[in-house]
Coordinates of C-alpha atoms in Angstrom, one line a residue:
X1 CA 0.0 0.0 0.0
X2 CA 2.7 1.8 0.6
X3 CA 4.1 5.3 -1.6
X4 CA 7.5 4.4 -2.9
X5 CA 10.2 6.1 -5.0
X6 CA 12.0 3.5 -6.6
X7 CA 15.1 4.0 -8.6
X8 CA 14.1 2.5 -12.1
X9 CA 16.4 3.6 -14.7
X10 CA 16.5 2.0 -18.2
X11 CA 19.1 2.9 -20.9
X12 CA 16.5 3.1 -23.8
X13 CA 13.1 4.5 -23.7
X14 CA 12.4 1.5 -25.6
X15 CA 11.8 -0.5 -22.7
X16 CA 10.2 1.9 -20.2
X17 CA 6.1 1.9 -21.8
X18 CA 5.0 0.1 -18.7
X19 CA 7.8 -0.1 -16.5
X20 CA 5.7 2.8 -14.2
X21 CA 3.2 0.1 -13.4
X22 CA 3.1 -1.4 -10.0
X23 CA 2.7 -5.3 -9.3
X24 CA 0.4 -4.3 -6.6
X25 CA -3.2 -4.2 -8.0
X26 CA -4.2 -1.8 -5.2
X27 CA -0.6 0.6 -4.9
X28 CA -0.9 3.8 -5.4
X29 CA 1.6 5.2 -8.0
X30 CA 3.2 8.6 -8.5
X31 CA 4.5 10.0 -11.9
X32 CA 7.8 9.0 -12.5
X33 CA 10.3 8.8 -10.4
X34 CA 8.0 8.8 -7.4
X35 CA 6.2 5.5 -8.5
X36 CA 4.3 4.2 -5.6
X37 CA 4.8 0.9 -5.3
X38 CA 4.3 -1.6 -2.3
X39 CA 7.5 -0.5 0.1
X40 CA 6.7 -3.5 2.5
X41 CA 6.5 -5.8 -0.3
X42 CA 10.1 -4.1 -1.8
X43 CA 12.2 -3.4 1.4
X44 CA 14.8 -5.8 0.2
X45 CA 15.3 -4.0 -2.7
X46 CA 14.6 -0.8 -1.1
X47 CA 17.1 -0.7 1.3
X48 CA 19.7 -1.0 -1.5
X49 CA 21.2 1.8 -3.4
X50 CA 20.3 2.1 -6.9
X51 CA 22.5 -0.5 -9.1
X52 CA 23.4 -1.4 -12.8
X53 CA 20.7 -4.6 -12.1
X54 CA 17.6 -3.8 -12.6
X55 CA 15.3 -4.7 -9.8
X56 CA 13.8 -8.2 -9.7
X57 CA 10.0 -6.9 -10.2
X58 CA 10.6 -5.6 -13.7
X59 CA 9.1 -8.7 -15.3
X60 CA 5.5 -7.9 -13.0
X61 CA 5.1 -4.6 -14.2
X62 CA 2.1 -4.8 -15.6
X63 CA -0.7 -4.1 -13.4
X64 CA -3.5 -6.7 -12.6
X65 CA -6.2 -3.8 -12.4
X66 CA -5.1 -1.4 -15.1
X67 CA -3.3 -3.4 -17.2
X68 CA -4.4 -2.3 -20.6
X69 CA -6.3 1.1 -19.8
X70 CA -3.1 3.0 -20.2
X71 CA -4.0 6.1 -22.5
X72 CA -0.9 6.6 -25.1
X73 CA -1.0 10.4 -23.2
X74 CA 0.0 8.3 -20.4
X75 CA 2.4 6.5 -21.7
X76 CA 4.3 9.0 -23.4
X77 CA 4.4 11.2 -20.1
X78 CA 6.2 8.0 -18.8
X79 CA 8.5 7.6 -21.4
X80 CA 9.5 11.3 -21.8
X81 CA 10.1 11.6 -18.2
X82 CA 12.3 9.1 -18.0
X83 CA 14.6 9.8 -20.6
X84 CA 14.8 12.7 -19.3
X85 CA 15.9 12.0 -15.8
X86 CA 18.3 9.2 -17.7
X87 CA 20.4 12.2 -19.1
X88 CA 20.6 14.3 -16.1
X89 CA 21.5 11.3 -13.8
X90 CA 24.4 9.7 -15.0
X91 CA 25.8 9.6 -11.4
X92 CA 23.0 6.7 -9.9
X93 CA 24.5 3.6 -11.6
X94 CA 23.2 4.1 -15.0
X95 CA 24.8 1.1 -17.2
X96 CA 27.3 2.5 -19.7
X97 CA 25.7 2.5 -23.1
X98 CA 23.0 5.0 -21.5
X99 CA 23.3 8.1 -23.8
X100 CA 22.2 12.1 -24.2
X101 CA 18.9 12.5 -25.6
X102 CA 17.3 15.2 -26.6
X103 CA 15.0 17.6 -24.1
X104 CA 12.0 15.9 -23.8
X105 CA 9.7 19.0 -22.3
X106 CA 8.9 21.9 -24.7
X107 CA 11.7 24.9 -24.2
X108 CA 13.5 22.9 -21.7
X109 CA 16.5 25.0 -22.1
X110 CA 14.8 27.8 -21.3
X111 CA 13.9 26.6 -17.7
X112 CA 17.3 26.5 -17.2
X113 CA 18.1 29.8 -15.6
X114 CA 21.5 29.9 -13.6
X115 CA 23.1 27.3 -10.6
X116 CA 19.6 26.7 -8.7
X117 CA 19.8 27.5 -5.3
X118 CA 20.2 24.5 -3.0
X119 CA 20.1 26.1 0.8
X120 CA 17.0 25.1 2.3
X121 CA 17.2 28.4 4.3
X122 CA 17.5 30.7 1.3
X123 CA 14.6 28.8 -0.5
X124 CA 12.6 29.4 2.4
X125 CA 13.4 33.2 2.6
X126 CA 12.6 34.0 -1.2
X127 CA 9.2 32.1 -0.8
X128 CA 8.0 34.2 1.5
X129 CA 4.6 36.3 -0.2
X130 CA 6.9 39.8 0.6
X131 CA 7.7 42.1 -2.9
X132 CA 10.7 44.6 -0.9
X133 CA 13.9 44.7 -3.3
X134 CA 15.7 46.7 -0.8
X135 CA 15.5 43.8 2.3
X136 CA 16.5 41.3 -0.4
X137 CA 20.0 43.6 -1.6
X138 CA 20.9 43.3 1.9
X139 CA 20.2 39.2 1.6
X140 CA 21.9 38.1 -1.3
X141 CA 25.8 39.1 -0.2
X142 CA 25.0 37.6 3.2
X143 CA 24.1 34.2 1.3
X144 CA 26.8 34.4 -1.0
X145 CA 29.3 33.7 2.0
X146 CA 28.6 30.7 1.8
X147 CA 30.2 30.5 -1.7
X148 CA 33.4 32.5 -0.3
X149 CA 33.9 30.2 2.2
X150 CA 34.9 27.9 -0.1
X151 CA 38.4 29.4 -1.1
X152 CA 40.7 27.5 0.9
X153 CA 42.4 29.2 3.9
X154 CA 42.3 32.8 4.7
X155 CA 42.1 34.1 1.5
X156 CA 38.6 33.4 1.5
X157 CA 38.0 35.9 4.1
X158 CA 38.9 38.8 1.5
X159 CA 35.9 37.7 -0.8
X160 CA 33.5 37.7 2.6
X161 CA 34.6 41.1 3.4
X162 CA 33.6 42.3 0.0
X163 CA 30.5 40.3 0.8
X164 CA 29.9 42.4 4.1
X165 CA 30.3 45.3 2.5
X166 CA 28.0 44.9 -0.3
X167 CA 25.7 43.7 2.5
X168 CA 26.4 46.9 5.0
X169 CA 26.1 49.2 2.0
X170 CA 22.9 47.8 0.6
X171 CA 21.6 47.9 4.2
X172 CA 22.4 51.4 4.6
X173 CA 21.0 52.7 1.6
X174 CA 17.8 50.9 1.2
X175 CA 16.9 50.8 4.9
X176 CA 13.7 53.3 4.4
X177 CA 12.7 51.2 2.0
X178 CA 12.9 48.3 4.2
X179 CA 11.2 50.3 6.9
X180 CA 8.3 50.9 5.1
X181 CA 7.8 47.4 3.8
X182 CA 7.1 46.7 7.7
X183 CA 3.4 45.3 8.6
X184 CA 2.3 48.5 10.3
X185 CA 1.4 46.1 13.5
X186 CA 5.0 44.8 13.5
X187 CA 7.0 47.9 12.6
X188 CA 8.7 48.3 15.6
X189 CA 10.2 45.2 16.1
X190 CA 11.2 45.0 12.8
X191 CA 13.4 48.1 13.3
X192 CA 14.3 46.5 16.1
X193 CA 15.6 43.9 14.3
X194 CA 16.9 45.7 11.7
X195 CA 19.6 48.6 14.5
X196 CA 20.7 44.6 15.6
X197 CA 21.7 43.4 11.7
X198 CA 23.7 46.5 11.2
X199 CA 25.5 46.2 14.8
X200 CA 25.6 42.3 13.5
X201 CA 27.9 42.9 10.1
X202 CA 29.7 45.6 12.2
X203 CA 30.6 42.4 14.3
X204 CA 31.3 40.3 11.6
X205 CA 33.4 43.3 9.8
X206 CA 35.8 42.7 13.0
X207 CA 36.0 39.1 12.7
X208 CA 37.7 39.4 9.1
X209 CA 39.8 42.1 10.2
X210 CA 40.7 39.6 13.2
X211 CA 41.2 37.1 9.9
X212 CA 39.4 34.2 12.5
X213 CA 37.4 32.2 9.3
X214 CA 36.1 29.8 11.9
X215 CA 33.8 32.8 13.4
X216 CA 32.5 33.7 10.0
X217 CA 30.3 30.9 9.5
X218 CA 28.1 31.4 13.0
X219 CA 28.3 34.8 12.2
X220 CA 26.6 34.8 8.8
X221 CA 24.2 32.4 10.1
X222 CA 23.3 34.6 12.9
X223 CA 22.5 37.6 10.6
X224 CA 20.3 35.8 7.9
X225 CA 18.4 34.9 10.6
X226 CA 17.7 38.7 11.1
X227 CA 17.3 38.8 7.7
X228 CA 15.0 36.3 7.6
X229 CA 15.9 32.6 8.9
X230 CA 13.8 29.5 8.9
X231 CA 12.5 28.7 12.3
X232 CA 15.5 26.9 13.7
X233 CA 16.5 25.5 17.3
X234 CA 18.2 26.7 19.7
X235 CA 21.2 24.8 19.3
X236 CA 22.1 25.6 15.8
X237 CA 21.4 29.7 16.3
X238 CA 24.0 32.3 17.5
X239 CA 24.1 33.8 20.6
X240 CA 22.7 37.1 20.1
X241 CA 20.2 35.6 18.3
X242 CA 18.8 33.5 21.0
X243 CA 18.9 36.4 23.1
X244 CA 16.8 38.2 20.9
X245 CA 14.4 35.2 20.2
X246 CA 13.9 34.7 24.0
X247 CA 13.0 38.4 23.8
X248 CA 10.8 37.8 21.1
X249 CA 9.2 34.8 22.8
X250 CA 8.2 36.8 26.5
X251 CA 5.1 36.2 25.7
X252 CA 4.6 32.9 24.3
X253 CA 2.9 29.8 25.9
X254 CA 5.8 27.3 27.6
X255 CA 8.9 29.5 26.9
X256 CA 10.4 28.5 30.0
X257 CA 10.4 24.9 28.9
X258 CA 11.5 25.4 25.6
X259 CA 14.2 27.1 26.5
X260 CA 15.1 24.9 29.1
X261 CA 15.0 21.9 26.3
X262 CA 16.7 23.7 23.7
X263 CA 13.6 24.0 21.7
X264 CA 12.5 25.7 18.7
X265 CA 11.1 29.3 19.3
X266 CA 9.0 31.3 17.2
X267 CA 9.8 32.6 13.5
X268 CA 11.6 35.9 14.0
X269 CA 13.1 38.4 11.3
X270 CA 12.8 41.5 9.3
X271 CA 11.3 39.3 6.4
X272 CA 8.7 38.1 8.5
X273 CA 7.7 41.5 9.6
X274 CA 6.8 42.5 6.5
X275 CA 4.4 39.8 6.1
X276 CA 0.7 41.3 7.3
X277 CA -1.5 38.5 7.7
X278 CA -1.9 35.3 5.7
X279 CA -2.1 36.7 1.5
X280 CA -5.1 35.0 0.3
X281 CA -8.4 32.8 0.5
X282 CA -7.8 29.3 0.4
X283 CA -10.6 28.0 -2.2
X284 CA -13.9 27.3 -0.5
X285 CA -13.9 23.5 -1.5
X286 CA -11.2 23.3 0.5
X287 CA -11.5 26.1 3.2
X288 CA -12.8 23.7 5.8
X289 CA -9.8 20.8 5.8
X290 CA -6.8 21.6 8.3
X291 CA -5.2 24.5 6.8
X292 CA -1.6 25.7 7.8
X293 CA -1.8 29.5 7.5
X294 CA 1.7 30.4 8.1
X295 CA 5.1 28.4 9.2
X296 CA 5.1 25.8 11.6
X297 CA 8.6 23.7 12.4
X298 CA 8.4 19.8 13.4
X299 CA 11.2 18.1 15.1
X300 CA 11.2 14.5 13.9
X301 CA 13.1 11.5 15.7
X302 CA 14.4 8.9 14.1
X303 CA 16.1 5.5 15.7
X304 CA 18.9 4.5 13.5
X305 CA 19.2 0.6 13.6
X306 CA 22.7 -0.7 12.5
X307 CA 24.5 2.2 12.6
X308 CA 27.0 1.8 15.5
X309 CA 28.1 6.0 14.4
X310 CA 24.6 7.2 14.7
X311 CA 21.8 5.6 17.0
X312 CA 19.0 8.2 16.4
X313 CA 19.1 11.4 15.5
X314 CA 16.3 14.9 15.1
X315 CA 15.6 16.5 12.2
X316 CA 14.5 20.0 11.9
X317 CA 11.5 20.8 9.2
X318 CA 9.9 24.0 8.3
X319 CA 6.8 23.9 6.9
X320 CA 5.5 26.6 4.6
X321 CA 1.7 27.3 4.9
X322 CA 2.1 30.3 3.1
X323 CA 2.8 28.5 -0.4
X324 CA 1.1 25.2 0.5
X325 CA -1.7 25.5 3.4
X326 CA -3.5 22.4 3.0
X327 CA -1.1 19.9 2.2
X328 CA 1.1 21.5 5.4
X329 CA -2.1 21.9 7.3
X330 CA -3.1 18.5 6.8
X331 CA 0.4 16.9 8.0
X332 CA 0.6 19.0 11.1
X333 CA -2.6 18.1 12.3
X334 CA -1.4 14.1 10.9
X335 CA 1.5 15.0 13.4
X336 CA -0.4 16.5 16.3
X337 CA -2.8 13.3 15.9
X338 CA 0.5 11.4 16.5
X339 CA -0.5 9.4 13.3
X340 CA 3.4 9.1 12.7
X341 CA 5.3 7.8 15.9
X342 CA 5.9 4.6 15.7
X343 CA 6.1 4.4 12.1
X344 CA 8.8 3.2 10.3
X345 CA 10.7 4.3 7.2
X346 CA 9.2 2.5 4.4
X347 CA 11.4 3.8 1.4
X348 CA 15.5 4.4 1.3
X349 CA 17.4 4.1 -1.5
X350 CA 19.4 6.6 -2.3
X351 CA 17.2 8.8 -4.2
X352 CA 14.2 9.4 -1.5
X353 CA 13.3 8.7 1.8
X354 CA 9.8 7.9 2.5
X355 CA 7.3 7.0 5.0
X356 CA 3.5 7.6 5.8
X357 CA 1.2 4.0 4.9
X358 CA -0.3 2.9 7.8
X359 CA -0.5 -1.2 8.9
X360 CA -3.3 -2.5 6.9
X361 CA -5.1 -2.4 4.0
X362 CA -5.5 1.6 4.1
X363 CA -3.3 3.8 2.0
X364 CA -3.3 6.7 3.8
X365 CA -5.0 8.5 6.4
X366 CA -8.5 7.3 7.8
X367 CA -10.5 9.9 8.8
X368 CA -12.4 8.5 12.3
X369 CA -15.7 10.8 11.8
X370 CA -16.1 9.5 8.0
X371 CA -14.6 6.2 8.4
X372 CA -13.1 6.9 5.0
X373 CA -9.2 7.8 3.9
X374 CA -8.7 11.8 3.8
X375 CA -7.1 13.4 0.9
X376 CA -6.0 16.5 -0.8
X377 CA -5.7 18.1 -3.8
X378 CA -2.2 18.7 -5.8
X379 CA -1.4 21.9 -4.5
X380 CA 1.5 24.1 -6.3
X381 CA 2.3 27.6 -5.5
X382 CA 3.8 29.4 -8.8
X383 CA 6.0 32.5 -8.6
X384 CA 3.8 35.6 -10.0
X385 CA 0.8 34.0 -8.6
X386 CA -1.1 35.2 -5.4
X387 CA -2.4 31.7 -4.6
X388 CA -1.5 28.6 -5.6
X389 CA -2.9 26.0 -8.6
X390 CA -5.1 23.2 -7.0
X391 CA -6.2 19.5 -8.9
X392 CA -3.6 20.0 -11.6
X393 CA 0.3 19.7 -12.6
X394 CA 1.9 22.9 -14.3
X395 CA 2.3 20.4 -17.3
X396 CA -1.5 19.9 -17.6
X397 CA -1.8 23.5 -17.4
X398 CA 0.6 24.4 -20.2
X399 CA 3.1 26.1 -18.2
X400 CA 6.1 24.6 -18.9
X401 CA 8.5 28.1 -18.0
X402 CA 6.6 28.6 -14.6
X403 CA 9.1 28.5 -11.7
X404 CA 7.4 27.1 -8.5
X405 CA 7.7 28.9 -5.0
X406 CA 9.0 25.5 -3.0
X407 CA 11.1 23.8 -5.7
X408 CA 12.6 20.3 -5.1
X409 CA 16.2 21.9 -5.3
X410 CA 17.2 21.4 -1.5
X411 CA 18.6 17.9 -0.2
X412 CA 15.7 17.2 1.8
X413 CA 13.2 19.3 0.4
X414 CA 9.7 17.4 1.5
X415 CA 7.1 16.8 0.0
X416 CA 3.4 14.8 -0.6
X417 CA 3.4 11.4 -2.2
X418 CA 0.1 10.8 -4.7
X419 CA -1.6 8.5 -7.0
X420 CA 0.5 9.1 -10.2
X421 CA -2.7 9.9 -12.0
X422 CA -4.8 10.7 -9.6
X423 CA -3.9 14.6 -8.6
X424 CA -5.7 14.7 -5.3
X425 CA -5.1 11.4 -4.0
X426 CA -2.5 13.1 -1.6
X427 CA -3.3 11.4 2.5
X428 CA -0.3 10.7 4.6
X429 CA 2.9 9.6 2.2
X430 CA 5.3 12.0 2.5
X431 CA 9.0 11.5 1.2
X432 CA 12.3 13.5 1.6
X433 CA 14.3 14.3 -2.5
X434 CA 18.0 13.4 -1.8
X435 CA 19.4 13.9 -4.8
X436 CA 21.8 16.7 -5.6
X437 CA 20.4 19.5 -6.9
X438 CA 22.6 19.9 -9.3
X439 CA 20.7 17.0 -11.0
X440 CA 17.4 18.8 -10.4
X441 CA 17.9 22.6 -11.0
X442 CA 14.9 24.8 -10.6
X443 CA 12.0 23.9 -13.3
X444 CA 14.2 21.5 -15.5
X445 CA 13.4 18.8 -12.6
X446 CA 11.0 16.5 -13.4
X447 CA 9.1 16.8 -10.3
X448 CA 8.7 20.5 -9.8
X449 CA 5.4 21.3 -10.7
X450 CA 3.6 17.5 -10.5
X451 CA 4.1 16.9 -6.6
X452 CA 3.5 19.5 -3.7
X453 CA 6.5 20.5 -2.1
X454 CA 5.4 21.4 1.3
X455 CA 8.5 22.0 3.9
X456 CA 12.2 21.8 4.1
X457 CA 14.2 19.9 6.5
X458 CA 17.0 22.8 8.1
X459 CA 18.7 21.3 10.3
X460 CA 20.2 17.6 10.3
X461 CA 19.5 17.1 6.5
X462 CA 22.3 15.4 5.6
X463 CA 21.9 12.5 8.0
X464 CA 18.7 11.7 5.9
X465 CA 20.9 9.8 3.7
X466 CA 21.3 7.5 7.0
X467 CA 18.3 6.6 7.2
X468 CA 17.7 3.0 6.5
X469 CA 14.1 0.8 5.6
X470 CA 12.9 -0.4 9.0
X471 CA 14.6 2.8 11.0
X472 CA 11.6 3.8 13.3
X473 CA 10.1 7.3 13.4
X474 CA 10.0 7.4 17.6
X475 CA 8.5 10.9 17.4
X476 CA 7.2 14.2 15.5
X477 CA 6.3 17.3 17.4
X478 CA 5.3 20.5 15.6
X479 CA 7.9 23.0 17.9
X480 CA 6.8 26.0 17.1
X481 CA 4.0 28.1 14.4
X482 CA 0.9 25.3 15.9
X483 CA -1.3 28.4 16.5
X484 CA -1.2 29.0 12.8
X485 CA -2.8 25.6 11.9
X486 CA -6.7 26.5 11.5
X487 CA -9.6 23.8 11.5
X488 CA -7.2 21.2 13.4
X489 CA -9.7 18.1 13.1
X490 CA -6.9 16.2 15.8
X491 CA -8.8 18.3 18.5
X492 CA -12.5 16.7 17.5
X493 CA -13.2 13.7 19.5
X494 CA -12.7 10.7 17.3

């Protein structure tokens, strides 16, 4: 019952016409690569990396249930999607005589647009529904850092400085502009905010001249999240910042505790100021389903079994209600219902980790006051737009060039597994893209567009590629944005 992502690569196209179909008469499947497949019925071949042999199940690809009722549409979309991931994968194993074919969306060169931008952080701040060119001048040179950093030795620290600069300058001269992209009802703290950024780069502007690299790293991190960080713990923040997040959080239920735990605290940054209110009206179909308006963050822990370097292990996930409310809204109140301790990771192989089917013959999430499984539509949020698209892939909608708000770019970027032709068959199978982005820019991946991105893992990311089939889930907690979840149906008895 399970969603799966297999790893089924093919040198020719010739052979792929049916090779999305599951064995399982009652799987559900999800457009290619994200074929789901039964994961219980897999998990030796799941917890394998992908290989030059093809898995043992390719001669049962035909499904019992829809075994002829392929439409050739289908078909083809099967086909062209994975040639195309064939040419932009060569580093999973592909046998040898796989070869360069040619694009197979319309104008895929076109989509193409620069080195996509990987940092889960950074993907997070631009999708914020804020339009202030000044606050993002002041962003950019703080994230490029990161890219500094990378110079060997000390000489990197000449490249930051010019970074800094470019950052104190833009700060300097556009902060009107900034101020008056503040919500009105959050104005003051944002200039709050803002007086401790400037002191912030002053900081970091004696760190280079104290040439101590190892400082500049903390640093940066500490002023993007003035600028406008994901909601992060404790642990992984700077220490002016969680001096100025236990300010912000005087007033907010359990600080004591959290702090006390190292918990997550509430989103806080200039970015976040200028966001007044949630941007739009969910559609009134779907007004009534559990509907994250805003950001949330959920600590998830894992218990890593054979791994004598790594026996469990928390990872950090932002969820963005802003660009995806009911799919985020409908897996925090999954998570508030508990409906995923316990669990264990159904799907690890390299290129996904997944998890999400319940024991049983139920695919997904049953709903205790229908009796029946609860699902959501396909939601994607489109830059330009002011809401997102709902029941239907950009594809189906003709708009190949459109760059979405959440794209799979980030190692770990989450999102909602689906029926592969059944847009709103979305429940409770969620999986984790662990590729490289590199193999998945922005809007020339394959999946951008066709599944609903709806969070990022920030903190622990790289350990997802740890994770093993049968490593148990012991916990998920939403940490922090809960009061932004509307129509929670965890809190109705049932």
């Amino acid at each position: 019952m399970a969603a799966t992502i297999p790893c089924h690569y093919y040198a020719s196209a010739a052979t792929t016409s049916k090779f999305f179909i599951s064995n399982n008469a009652h799987s559900k499947r999800l457009a290619y690569p994200l074929s789901l497949t039964n994961a219980r019925g897999f998990r030796g071949f799941s917890a394998a990396r992908c290989s030059y042999q093809p898995p043992p199940h390719y001669s049962q690809l035909q499904s019992k249930d829809k075994g002829n009722s392929f439409s050739l549409k289908q078909c083809a979309i099967s086909i062209a999607l994975a040639v195309g991931l064939i040419t932009g994968v060569p580093a999973l194993g592909l046998p040898a005589n796989a070869h360069t074919a040619s694009p197979v969306l319309p104008d895929l060169a076109v989509l193409i647009s620069g080195p996509p931008i990987k940092d889960p952080g950074a993907l997070l701040r631009y999708a914020l529904p804020i339009d202030n060119k000044a606050i993002r001048e002041v962003q950019k040179p703080l994230e490029d850092i990161t890219d500094s950093l990378k110079v060997a030795g000390v000489k990197a620290l000449d490249s930051v400085e010019r970074n800094v600069r470019q950052a104190s300058r833009a700060l300097k001269q556009g902060k009107t502009l900034i101020v008056t992209g503040l919500a009105e009802s959050k104005k003051e703290h944002g200039i709050e905010l803002l007086n401790k950024l400037e002191a912030g780069m002053d900081e970091l502007e004696l760190i280079i001249q104290d040439r101590n690299r190892d400082a500049v790293a903390p640093k940066q991190k500490e002023l993007l999240n003035y600028v406008g960080g994901p909601i992060s713990t404790l642990a992984g923040l700077g220490s002016g910042f969680i001096k100025l997040l236990s300010e912000c959080m005087a007033a907010v239920r359990y600080v004591t505790s959290l702090v006390a735990s190292e918990g997550a605290l509430r989103f806080c940054s200039v970015e976040e100021d200028m966001v007044n209110g949630f941007p739009y009206e969910v559609p009134e179909e779907y007004r009534n389903m559990p509907l994250l308006k805003g950001r949330a963050a959920v600590d998830m822990k894992v218990k890593i079994k054979d791994n004598p370097n790594l026996e469990e292990c928390v990872f950090h996930i932002v969820l963005d209600g802003y660009n995806a409310p009911v799919t985020a809204g409908n897996f925090v109140d999954l998570v508030e219902r508990h409906f995923y301790d316990g669990m264990e990771i159904q799907r690890a192989d390299g290129f996904v980790v997944q998890t999400g089917d319940p024991e049983g013959p139920a695919e997904g999430f049953i709903d205790p006051s229908t009796e029946k499984t609860r699902t959501i539509p396909l939601e994607i949020m489109v830059n330009g737009e002011k809401e997102p698209f709902y029941g239907a892939t950009l594809e189906e909608l003709g708009l190949y060039k459109a760059q979405t708000k959440l794209p799979f770019n980030a190692f770990g970027t989450m999102a909602m597994a689906r029926d592969e032709f059944e847009n709103n068959s979305g429940s409770s199978q969620i999986f984790w893209l662990l590729k490289e982005s590199e193999l998945t820019p922005s809007n020339a991946n394959i999946l951008d567009g066709r599944y609903a991105v709806f969070g990022y893992v920030t903190e622990n990311e790289d350990f997802l590629a740890d994770l093993k089939v049968g490593d148990v889930i012991e916990s998920m907690q939403v940490v922090s944005g809960l009061d932004n979840l509307v129509n929670p149906s965890y809190k109705i008895a049932g």
